[in-house]
Amino acid sequence: MKHLTKHDKESIRKMVTEHTLCAGIGTEESMCSIVAINLVLTGELTDEVPECMSMVIGRWIIKIQDAMPDEFRNSDAWKSLLPRAAGTGREMEERRRDIILKWLWADVLPWHQKFADKAGYGKEWSTMIEEKTSAASYAAAAAAAAYASYAAAASYAAAAAAAYASYAAAAAGAAAAAVADADAVADAGAGAAAVADADYWKAIDPALLLEKLIEVDAADE
């Protein structure tokens, strides 16, 4: 596994600073967060998570950065963390999974409560957040699906992803399961973003979460 040097990190910093980050893979002129890292490390236009990087962090970044508004994806707060994220390694994946799941239940899903209350599935939504189980999440998803609105569709996507994440978290703690959970949580964040505005992104603060994921080390176990 490649270990990043100071030169590597500085080159990544320069890459993301001098280019606009976009949703999707992009091009050599404007690329996503992971492609920017790969262009520096391998010269390849690919969003494959590099071996030196946490797979949990990488998979979460790929999905959440695509849903983020351009100004958040290109903020100094987000870009400044990418050189550090690139060298996180894969020894602490389960711990990072737990942090992402906590973010899902504490920040992402509660933001949708106002839509649930207004539409009529507020009780199911609050029960899901309180119980944090796959059963309650599926019930909230089913309740949201009964309403033909854009907000309800976004709620359904978020709740369905939460159901998968809570089930996977209870079923296994292996690194591969941690990556699957990160994918599901990112899907939930992206689903909620379908009706989101700047207040949503400020509330869930992906840059702050990314910083927490980067700072995980063996002392946290």
Tab-separated table of N, CA, C and O in Angstrom, residues 2-17 40-41 79-80 82-88 214:
chain	number	residue	atom	x	y	z
A	2	LYS	N	0.564	2.178	-0.856
A	2	LYS	CA	1.347	3.404	-0.952
A	2	LYS	C	1.128	4.283	0.277
A	2	LYS	O	-0.004	4.431	0.754
A	3	HIS	N	2.213	4.819	0.812
A	3	HIS	CA	2.119	5.781	1.894
A	3	HIS	C	2.380	7.171	1.328
A	3	HIS	O	3.378	7.380	0.631
A	4	LEU	N	1.492	8.088	1.604
A	4	LEU	CA	1.615	9.414	1.017
A	4	LEU	C	2.772	10.192	1.630
A	4	LEU	O	2.984	10.171	2.842
A	5	THR	N	3.488	10.868	0.792
A	5	THR	CA	4.571	11.747	1.229
A	5	THR	C	4.034	13.176	1.348
A	5	THR	O	2.921	13.482	0.917
A	6	LYS	N	4.838	14.034	1.933
A	6	LYS	CA	4.469	15.451	2.007
A	6	LYS	C	4.283	16.021	0.604
A	6	LYS	O	3.400	16.854	0.374
A	7	HIS	N	5.112	15.546	-0.325
A	7	HIS	CA	4.991	16.012	-1.701
A	7	HIS	C	3.659	15.582	-2.312
A	7	HIS	O	3.010	16.366	-3.019
A	8	ASP	N	3.251	14.336	-2.041
A	8	ASP	CA	1.960	13.851	-2.541
A	8	ASP	C	0.820	14.727	-2.023
A	8	ASP	O	-0.067	15.144	-2.780
A	9	LYS	N	0.837	14.993	-0.735
A	9	LYS	CA	-0.238	15.771	-0.130
A	9	LYS	C	-0.257	17.198	-0.663
A	9	LYS	O	-1.326	17.769	-0.916
A	10	GLU	N	0.919	17.759	-0.848
A	10	GLU	CA	0.991	19.116	-1.391
A	10	GLU	C	0.497	19.140	-2.832
A	10	GLU	O	-0.182	20.095	-3.251
A	11	SER	N	0.796	18.101	-3.589
A	11	SER	CA	0.338	18.027	-4.980
A	11	SER	C	-1.186	17.887	-5.049
A	11	SER	O	-1.838	18.469	-5.921
A	12	ILE	N	-1.764	17.117	-4.128
A	12	ILE	CA	-3.225	16.994	-4.071
A	12	ILE	C	-3.842	18.329	-3.680
A	12	ILE	O	-4.849	18.760	-4.260
A	13	ARG	N	-3.233	18.979	-2.693
A	13	ARG	CA	-3.732	20.295	-2.278
A	13	ARG	C	-3.737	21.261	-3.452
A	13	ARG	O	-4.721	21.992	-3.681
A	14	LYS	N	-2.669	21.255	-4.233
A	14	LYS	CA	-2.574	22.149	-5.381
A	14	LYS	C	-3.616	21.783	-6.435
A	14	LYS	O	-4.249	22.667	-7.034
A	15	MET	N	-3.810	20.492	-6.656
A	15	MET	CA	-4.774	20.036	-7.654
A	15	MET	C	-6.185	20.522	-7.323
A	15	MET	O	-6.887	21.074	-8.170
A	16	VAL	N	-6.617	20.299	-6.074
A	16	VAL	CA	-7.994	20.671	-5.727
A	16	VAL	C	-8.152	22.182	-5.595
A	16	VAL	O	-9.246	22.714	-5.808
A	17	THR	N	-7.088	22.868	-5.254
A	17	THR	CA	-7.156	24.325	-5.136
A	17	THR	C	-7.273	24.990	-6.503
A	17	THR	O	-8.021	25.960	-6.666
A	40	VAL	N	-3.339	12.887	-9.277
A	40	VAL	CA	-2.026	13.169	-8.679
A	40	VAL	C	-1.240	11.888	-8.439
A	40	VAL	O	-0.049	11.794	-8.766
A	41	LEU	N	-1.899	10.872	-7.888
A	41	LEU	CA	-1.192	9.658	-7.472
A	41	LEU	C	-0.860	8.720	-8.631
A	41	LEU	O	0.188	8.075	-8.631
A	79	LYS	N	-12.149	21.212	0.489
A	79	LYS	CA	-10.929	20.967	-0.288
A	79	LYS	C	-9.706	20.778	0.599
A	79	LYS	O	-8.829	19.962	0.285
A	80	SER	N	-9.640	21.503	1.696
A	80	SER	CA	-8.453	21.423	2.557
A	80	SER	C	-8.293	20.056	3.211
A	80	SER	O	-7.191	19.684	3.629
A	82	LEU	N	-9.080	17.036	1.703
A	82	LEU	CA	-8.850	15.948	0.753
A	82	LEU	C	-7.416	15.412	0.763
A	82	LEU	O	-7.226	14.183	0.666
A	83	PRO	N	-6.380	16.255	0.884
A	83	PRO	CA	-5.014	15.687	0.964
A	83	PRO	C	-4.838	14.767	2.167
A	83	PRO	O	-4.152	13.742	2.074
A	84	ARG	N	-5.464	15.104	3.283
A	84	ARG	CA	-5.366	14.264	4.478
A	84	ARG	C	-6.202	12.999	4.327
A	84	ARG	O	-5.796	11.914	4.755
A	85	ALA	N	-7.368	13.131	3.705
A	85	ALA	CA	-8.244	11.975	3.512
A	85	ALA	C	-7.573	10.919	2.645
A	85	ALA	O	-7.789	9.714	2.826
A	86	ALA	N	-6.754	11.346	1.710
A	86	ALA	CA	-6.125	10.426	0.750
A	86	ALA	C	-5.220	9.398	1.419
A	86	ALA	O	-5.047	8.284	0.914
A	87	GLY	N	-4.655	9.717	2.560
A	87	GLY	CA	-3.703	8.804	3.204
A	87	GLY	C	-4.213	8.149	4.467
A	87	GLY	O	-3.423	7.750	5.331
A	88	THR	N	-5.523	7.975	4.592
A	88	THR	CA	-6.101	7.488	5.844
A	88	THR	C	-5.942	5.988	6.087
A	88	THR	O	-6.051	5.523	7.219
A	214	ILE	N	-11.220	11.437	9.332
A	214	ILE	CA	-9.774	11.480	9.105
A	214	ILE	C	-9.012	11.321	10.415
A	214	ILE	O	-7.978	10.648	10.474
